[in-house]
mmCIF file of C-alpha atoms in Angstrom:
data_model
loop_
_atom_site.group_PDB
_atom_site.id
_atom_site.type_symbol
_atom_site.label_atom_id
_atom_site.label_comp_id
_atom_site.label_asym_id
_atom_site.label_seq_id
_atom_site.Cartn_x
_atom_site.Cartn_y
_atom_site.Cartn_z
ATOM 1 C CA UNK A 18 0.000 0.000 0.000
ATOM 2 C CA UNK A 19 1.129 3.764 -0.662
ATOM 3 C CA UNK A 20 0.041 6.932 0.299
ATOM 4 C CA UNK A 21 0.477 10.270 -1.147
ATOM 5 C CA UNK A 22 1.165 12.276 1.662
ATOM 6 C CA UNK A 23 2.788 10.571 4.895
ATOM 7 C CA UNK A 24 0.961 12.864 7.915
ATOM 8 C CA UNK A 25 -2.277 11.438 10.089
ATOM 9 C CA UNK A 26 -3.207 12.069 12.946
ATOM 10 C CA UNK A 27 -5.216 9.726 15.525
ATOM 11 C CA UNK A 28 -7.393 11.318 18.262
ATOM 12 C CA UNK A 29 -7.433 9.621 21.485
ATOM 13 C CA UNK A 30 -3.657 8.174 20.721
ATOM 14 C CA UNK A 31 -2.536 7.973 24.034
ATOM 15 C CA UNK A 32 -3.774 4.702 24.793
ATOM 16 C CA UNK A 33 -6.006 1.416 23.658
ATOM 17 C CA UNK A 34 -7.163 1.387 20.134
ATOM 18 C CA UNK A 35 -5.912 5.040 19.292
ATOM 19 C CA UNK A 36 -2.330 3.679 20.504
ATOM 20 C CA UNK A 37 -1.932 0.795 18.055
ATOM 21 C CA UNK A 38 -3.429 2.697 15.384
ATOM 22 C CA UNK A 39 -0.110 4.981 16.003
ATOM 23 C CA UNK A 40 2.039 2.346 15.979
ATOM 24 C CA UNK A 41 0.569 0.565 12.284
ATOM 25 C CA UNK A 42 0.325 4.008 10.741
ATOM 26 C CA UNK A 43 3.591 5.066 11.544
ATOM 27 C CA UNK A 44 4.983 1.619 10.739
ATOM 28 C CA UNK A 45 3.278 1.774 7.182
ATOM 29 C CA UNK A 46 5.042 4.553 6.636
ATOM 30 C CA UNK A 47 3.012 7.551 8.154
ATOM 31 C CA UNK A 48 4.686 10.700 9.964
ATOM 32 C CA UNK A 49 1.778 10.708 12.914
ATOM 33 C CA UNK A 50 0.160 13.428 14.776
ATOM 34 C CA UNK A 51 -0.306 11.374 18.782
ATOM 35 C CA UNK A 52 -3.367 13.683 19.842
ATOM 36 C CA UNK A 53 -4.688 12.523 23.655
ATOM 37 C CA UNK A 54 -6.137 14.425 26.624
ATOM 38 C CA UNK A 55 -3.236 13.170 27.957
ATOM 39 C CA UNK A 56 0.026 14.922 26.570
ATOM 40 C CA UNK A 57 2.092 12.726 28.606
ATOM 41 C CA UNK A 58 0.432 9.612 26.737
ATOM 42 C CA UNK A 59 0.872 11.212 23.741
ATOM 43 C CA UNK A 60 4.435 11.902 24.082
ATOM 44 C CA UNK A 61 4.928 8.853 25.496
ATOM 45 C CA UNK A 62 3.874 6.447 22.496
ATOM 46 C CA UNK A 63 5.431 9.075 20.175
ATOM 47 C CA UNK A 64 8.484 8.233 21.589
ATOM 48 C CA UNK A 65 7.925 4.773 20.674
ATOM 49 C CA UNK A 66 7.284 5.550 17.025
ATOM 50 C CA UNK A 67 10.599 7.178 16.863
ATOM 51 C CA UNK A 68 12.392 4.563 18.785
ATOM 52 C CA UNK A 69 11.683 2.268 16.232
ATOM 53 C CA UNK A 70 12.451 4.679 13.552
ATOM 54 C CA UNK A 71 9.353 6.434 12.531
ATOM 55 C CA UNK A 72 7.951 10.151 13.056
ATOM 56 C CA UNK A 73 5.908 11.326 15.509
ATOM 57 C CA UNK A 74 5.173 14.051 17.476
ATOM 58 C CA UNK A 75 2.607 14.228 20.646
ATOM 59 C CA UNK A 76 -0.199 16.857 20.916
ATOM 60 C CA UNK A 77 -2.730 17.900 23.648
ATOM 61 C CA UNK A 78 -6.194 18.748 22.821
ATOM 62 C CA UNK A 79 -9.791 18.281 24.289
ATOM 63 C CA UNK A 80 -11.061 17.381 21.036
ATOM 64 C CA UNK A 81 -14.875 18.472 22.103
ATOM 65 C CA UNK A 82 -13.242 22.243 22.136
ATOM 66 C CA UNK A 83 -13.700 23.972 19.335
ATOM 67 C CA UNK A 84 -10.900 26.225 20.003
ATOM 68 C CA UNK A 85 -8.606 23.804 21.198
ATOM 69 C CA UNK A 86 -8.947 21.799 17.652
ATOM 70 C CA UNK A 87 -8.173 24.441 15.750
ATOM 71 C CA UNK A 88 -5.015 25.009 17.528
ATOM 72 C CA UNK A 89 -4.066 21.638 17.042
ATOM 73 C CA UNK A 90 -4.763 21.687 13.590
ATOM 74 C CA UNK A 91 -2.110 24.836 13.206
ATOM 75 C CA UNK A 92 0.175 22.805 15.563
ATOM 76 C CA UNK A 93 0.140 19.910 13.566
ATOM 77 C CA UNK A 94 0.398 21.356 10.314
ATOM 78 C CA UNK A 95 3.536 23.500 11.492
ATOM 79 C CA UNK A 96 5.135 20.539 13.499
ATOM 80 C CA UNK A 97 4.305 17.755 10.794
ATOM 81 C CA UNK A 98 3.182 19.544 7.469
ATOM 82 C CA UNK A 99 -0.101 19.184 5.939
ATOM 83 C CA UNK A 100 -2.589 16.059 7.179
ATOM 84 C CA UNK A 101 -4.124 13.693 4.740
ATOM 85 C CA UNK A 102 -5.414 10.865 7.037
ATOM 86 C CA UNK A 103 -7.403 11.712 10.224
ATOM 87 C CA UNK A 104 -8.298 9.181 12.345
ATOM 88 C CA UNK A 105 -11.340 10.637 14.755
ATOM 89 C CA UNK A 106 -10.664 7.710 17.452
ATOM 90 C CA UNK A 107 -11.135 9.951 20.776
ATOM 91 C CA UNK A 108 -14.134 8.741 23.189
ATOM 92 C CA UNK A 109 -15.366 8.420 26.059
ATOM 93 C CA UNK A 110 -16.246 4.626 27.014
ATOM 94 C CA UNK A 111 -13.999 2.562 29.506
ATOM 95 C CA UNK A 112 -15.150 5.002 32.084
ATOM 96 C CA UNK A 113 -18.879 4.631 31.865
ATOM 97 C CA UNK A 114 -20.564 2.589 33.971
ATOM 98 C CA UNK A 115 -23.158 0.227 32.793
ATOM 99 C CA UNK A 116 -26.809 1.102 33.760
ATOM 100 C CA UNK A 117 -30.264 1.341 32.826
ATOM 101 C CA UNK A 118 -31.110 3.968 30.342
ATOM 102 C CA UNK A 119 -32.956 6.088 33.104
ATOM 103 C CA UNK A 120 -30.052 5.715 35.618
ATOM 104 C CA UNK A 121 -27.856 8.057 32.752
ATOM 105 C CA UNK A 122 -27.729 11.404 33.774
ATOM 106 C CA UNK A 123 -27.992 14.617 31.885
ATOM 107 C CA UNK A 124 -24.536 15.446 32.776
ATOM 108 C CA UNK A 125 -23.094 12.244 31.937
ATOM 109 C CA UNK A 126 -25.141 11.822 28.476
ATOM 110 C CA UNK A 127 -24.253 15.564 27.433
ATOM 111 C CA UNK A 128 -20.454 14.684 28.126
ATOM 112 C CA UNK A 129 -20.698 11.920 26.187
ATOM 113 C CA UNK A 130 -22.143 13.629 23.288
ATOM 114 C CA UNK A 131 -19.828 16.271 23.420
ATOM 115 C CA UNK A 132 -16.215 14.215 23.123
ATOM 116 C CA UNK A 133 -17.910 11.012 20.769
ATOM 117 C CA UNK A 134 -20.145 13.363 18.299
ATOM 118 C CA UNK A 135 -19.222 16.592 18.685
ATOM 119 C CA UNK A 136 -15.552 16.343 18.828
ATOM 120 C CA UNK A 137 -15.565 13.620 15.383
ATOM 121 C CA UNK A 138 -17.512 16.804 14.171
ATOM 122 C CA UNK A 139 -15.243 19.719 15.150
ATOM 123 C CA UNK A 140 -12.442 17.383 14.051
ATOM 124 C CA UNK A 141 -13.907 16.826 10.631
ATOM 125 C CA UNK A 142 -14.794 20.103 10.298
ATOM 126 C CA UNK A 143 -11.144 21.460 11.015
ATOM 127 C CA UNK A 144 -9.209 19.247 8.707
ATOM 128 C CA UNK A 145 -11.679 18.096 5.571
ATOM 129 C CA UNK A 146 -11.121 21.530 4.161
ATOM 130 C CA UNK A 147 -7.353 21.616 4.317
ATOM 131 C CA UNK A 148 -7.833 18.028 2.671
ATOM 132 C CA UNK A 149 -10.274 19.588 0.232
ATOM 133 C CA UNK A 150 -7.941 22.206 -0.879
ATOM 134 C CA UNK A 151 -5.079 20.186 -1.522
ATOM 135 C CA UNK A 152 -7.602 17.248 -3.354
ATOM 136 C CA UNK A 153 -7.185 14.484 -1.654
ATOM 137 C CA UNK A 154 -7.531 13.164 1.959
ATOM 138 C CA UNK A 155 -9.103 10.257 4.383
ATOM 139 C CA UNK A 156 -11.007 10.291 7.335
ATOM 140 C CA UNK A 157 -11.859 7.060 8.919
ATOM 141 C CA UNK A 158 -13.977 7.548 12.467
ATOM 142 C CA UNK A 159 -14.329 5.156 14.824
ATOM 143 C CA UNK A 160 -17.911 3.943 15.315
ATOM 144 C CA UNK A 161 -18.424 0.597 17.324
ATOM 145 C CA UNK A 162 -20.451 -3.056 16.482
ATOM 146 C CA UNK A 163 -22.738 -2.103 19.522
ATOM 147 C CA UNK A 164 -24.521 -0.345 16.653
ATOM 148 C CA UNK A 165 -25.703 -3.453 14.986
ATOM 149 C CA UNK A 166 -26.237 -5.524 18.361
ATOM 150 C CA UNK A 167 -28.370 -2.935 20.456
ATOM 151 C CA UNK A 168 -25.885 -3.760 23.381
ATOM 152 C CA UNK A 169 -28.333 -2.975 26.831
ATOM 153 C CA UNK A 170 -26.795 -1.125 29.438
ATOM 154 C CA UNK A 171 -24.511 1.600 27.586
ATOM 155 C CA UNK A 172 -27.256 3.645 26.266
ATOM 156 C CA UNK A 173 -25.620 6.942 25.524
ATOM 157 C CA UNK A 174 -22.444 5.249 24.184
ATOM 158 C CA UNK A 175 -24.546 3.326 21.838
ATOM 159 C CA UNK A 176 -26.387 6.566 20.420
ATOM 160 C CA UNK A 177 -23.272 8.461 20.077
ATOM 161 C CA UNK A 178 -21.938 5.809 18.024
ATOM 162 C CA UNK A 179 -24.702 5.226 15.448
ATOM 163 C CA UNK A 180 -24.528 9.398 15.036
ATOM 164 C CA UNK A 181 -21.108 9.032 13.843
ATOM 165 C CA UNK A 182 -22.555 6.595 11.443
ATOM 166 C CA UNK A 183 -24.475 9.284 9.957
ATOM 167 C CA UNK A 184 -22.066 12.056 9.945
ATOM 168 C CA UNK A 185 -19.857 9.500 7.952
ATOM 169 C CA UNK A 186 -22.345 8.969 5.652
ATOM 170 C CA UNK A 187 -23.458 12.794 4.810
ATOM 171 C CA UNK A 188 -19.974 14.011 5.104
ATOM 172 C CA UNK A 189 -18.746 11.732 2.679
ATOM 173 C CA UNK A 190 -21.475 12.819 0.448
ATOM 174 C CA UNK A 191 -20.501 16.445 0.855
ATOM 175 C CA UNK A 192 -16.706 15.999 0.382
ATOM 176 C CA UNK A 193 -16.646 13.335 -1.610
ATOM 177 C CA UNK A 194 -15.928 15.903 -5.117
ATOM 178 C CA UNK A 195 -13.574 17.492 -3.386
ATOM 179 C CA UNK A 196 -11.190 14.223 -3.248
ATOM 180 C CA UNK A 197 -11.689 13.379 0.738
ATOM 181 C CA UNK A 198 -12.794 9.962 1.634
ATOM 182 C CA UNK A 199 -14.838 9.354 4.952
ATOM 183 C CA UNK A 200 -15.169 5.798 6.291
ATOM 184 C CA UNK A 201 -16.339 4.288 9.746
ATOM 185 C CA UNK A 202 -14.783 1.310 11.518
ATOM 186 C CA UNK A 203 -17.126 0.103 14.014
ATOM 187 C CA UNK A 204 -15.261 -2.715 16.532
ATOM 188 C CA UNK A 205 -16.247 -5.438 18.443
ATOM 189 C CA UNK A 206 -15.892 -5.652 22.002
ATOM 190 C CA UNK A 207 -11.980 -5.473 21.935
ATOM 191 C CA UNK A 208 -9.184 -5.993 24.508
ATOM 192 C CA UNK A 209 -6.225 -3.685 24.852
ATOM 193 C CA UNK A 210 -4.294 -2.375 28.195
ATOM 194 C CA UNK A 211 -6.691 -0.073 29.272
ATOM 195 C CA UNK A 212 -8.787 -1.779 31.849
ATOM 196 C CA UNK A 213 -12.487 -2.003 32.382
ATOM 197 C CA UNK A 214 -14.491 -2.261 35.696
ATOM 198 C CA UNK A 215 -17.529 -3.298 33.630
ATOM 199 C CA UNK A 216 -16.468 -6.602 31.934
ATOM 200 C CA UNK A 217 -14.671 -9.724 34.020
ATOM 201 C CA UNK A 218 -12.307 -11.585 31.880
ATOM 202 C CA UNK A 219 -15.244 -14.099 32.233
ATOM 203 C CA UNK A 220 -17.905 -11.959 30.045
ATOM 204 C CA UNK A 221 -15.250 -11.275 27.745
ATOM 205 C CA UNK A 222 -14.412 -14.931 26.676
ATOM 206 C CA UNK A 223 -18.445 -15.280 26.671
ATOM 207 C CA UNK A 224 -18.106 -12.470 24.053
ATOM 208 C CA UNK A 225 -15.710 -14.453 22.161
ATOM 209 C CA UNK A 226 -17.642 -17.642 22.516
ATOM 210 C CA UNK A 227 -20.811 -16.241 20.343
ATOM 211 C CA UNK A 228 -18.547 -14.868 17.532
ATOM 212 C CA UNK A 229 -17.617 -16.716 14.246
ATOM 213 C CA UNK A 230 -14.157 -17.012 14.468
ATOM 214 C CA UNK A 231 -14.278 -17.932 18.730
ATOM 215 C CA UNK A 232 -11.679 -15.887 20.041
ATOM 216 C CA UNK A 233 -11.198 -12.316 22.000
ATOM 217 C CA UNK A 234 -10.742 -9.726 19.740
ATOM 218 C CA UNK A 235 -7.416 -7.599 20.475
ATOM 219 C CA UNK A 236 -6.487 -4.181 18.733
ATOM 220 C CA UNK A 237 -4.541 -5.549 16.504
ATOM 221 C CA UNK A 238 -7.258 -7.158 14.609
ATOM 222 C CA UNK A 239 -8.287 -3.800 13.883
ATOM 223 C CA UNK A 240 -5.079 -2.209 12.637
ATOM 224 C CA UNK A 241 -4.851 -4.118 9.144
ATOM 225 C CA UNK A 242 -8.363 -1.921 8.744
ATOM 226 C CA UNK A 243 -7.122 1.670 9.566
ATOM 227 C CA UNK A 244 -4.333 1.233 7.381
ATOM 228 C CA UNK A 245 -6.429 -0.049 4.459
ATOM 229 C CA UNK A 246 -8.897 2.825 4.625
ATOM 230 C CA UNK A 247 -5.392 5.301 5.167
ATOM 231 C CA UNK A 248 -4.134 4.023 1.819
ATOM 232 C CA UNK A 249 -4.852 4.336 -1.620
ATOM 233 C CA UNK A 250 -5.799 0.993 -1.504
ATOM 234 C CA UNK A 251 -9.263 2.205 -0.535
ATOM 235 C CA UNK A 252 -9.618 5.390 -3.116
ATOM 236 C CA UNK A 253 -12.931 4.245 -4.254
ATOM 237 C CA UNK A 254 -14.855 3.492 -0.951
ATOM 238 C CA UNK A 255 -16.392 6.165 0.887
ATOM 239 C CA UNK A 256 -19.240 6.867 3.362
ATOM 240 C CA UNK A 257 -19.248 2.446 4.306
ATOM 241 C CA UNK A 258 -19.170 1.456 7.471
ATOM 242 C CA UNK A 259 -16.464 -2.275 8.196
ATOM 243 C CA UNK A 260 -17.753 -4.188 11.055
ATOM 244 C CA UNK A 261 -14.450 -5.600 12.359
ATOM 245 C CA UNK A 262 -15.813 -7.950 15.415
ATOM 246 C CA UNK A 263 -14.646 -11.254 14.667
ATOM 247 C CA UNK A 264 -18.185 -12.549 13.284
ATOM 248 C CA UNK A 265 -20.499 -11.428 16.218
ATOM 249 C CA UNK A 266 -22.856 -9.048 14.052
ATOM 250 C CA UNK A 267 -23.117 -9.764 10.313
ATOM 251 C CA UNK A 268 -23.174 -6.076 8.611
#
C-alpha cells in the first residue's frame, strides 16, 4: 500500500485502540500526529514511534473544544506539514458505567455527546477543508459493532456511536468531489491495556464464545483496517461502514 502524503493524525492516541493505530500508521510509513487528553500519553507512544524509527510528534487537545482543535490543527500542520489521514478515534467509554437507560444522567449523556459526536464533528470540520484544498484526503472515524447488536446497558455510548454513522455517511457525500474519503470502523468488544471495571475476563471470553471465528478480539485485529482505509488501496470506498468484530454481528 502507498500513500500520497505521509501525515495522520489519531485522536485519542494515548492509549487502547488510538495507541496501536499509532504504531501501524507510523509503521506503514506515516509521519503521525499522537493527539490525547493526555500529553504525557501522547508523548509517550510518540516516543515509541521514533524509537523504532518512525515520526511522531505528541499533541494535547480536548477534542470536544472547538478552540482547542483548531489550535491543534495549526500545531500539527507547522510541526508535521499538511494532514491527509485523520483518524477521529477519541471517546469516552472505559469510564462509563453500565446502567439502565434512566439511571444516565444529563450530565453524563451531554459529556458523552460532546467528546464522541461533537468532537468527530469539530475534528472533521477542522481538517476536511485543508484536505479539500489540496484534493485528496481520508477520514476514517471510529464507530463501534454495539450499533448493529443494540448492546443494553450503555445507552448513551450506543447513540453516540450510530450518530457518527451518519455524519460518515453525509460528510462523505458532501466531500466526496472534493477528493476526501470518509469511512467508519465500528469494533467489536476489543481488549487492549486499558482496563475495564464493567467486563470480568469471564464476560469477555463469553463475548468471544458467540462470535464466528471464537476468540477475544485484540487491537490488533483492527489495525490491518485503519491502514487499508489510510491508503490508496481504498480510493474508491467512501461513506461504508467495516464491522471488524470477529463474526459477532453480520453487517
Amino acid at each position: 500500500m502507498t500513500v500520497q502524503q505521509r501525515v495522520a493524525v489519531v485522536t485519542g492516541g494515548g492509549q487502547g485502540l488510538g495507541r496501536s493505530f499509532c504504531l501501524a500508521l507510523a509503521e506503514a510509513g506515516w509521519a503521525v500526529a499522537v493527539v490525547d487528553l493526555d500529553l504525557e500519553n501522547a508523548r509517550a507512544i510518540a516516543g515509541k514511534v521514533e524509537a523504532s524509527g518512525g515520526i511522531a510528534k505528541g499533541f494535547h487537545a480536548d477534542v470536544s473544544d472547538e478552540n482547542a482543535v483548531s489550535r491543534l490543527a495549526e500545531q500539527i500542520e507547522g510541526g508535521l506539514g499538511a494532514v491527509s489521514v485523520l483518524v477521529n478515534n477519541a471517546a469516552i467509554f472505559s469510564t462509563l458505567s453500565m446502567g439502565s437507560y434512566d439511571e444516565i444522567s444529563l450530565q453524563t449523556w451531554k459529556r458523552v455527546m460532546d467528546v464522541n459526536v461533537t468532537g468527530t464533528f469539530l475534528c472533521c470540520k477542522e481538517f476536511a477543508p485543508r484536505m479539500a484544498a489540496a484534493g485528496y484526503g481520508k477520514i476514517v472515524n471510529i464507530s463501534s459493532a454495539t450499533v448493529f447488536t443494540g448492546r443494553p446497558g450503555y445507552l448513551h455510548y450506543v447513540t453516540s456511536k450510530a450518530a457518527v454513522i451518519g455524519l460518515t455517511r453525509a460528510l462523505a457525500s458532501e466531500v466526496g468531489p472534493q477528493g476526501v474519503r470518509v469511512n467508519a470502523l465500528a469494533p467489536g468488544s476489543t481488549e487492549t491495556e486499558v482496563e475495564r471495571a464493567t467486563i470480568t475476563r469471564e464476560a469477555r471470553e463469553k463475548m468471544a464464545g458467540e462470535t464466528a471465528l471464537r476468540r477475544v478480539q485484540v487491537a490488533e485485529d483492527l489495525v490491518g483496517t485503519v491502514v487499508f482505509l489510510a491508503s490508496e488501496a481504498s480510493d474508491f470506498v467512501t461513506g461504508q461502514t467495516i464491522n471488524v468484530d470477529g463474526g459477532l454481528a453480520f453487517h
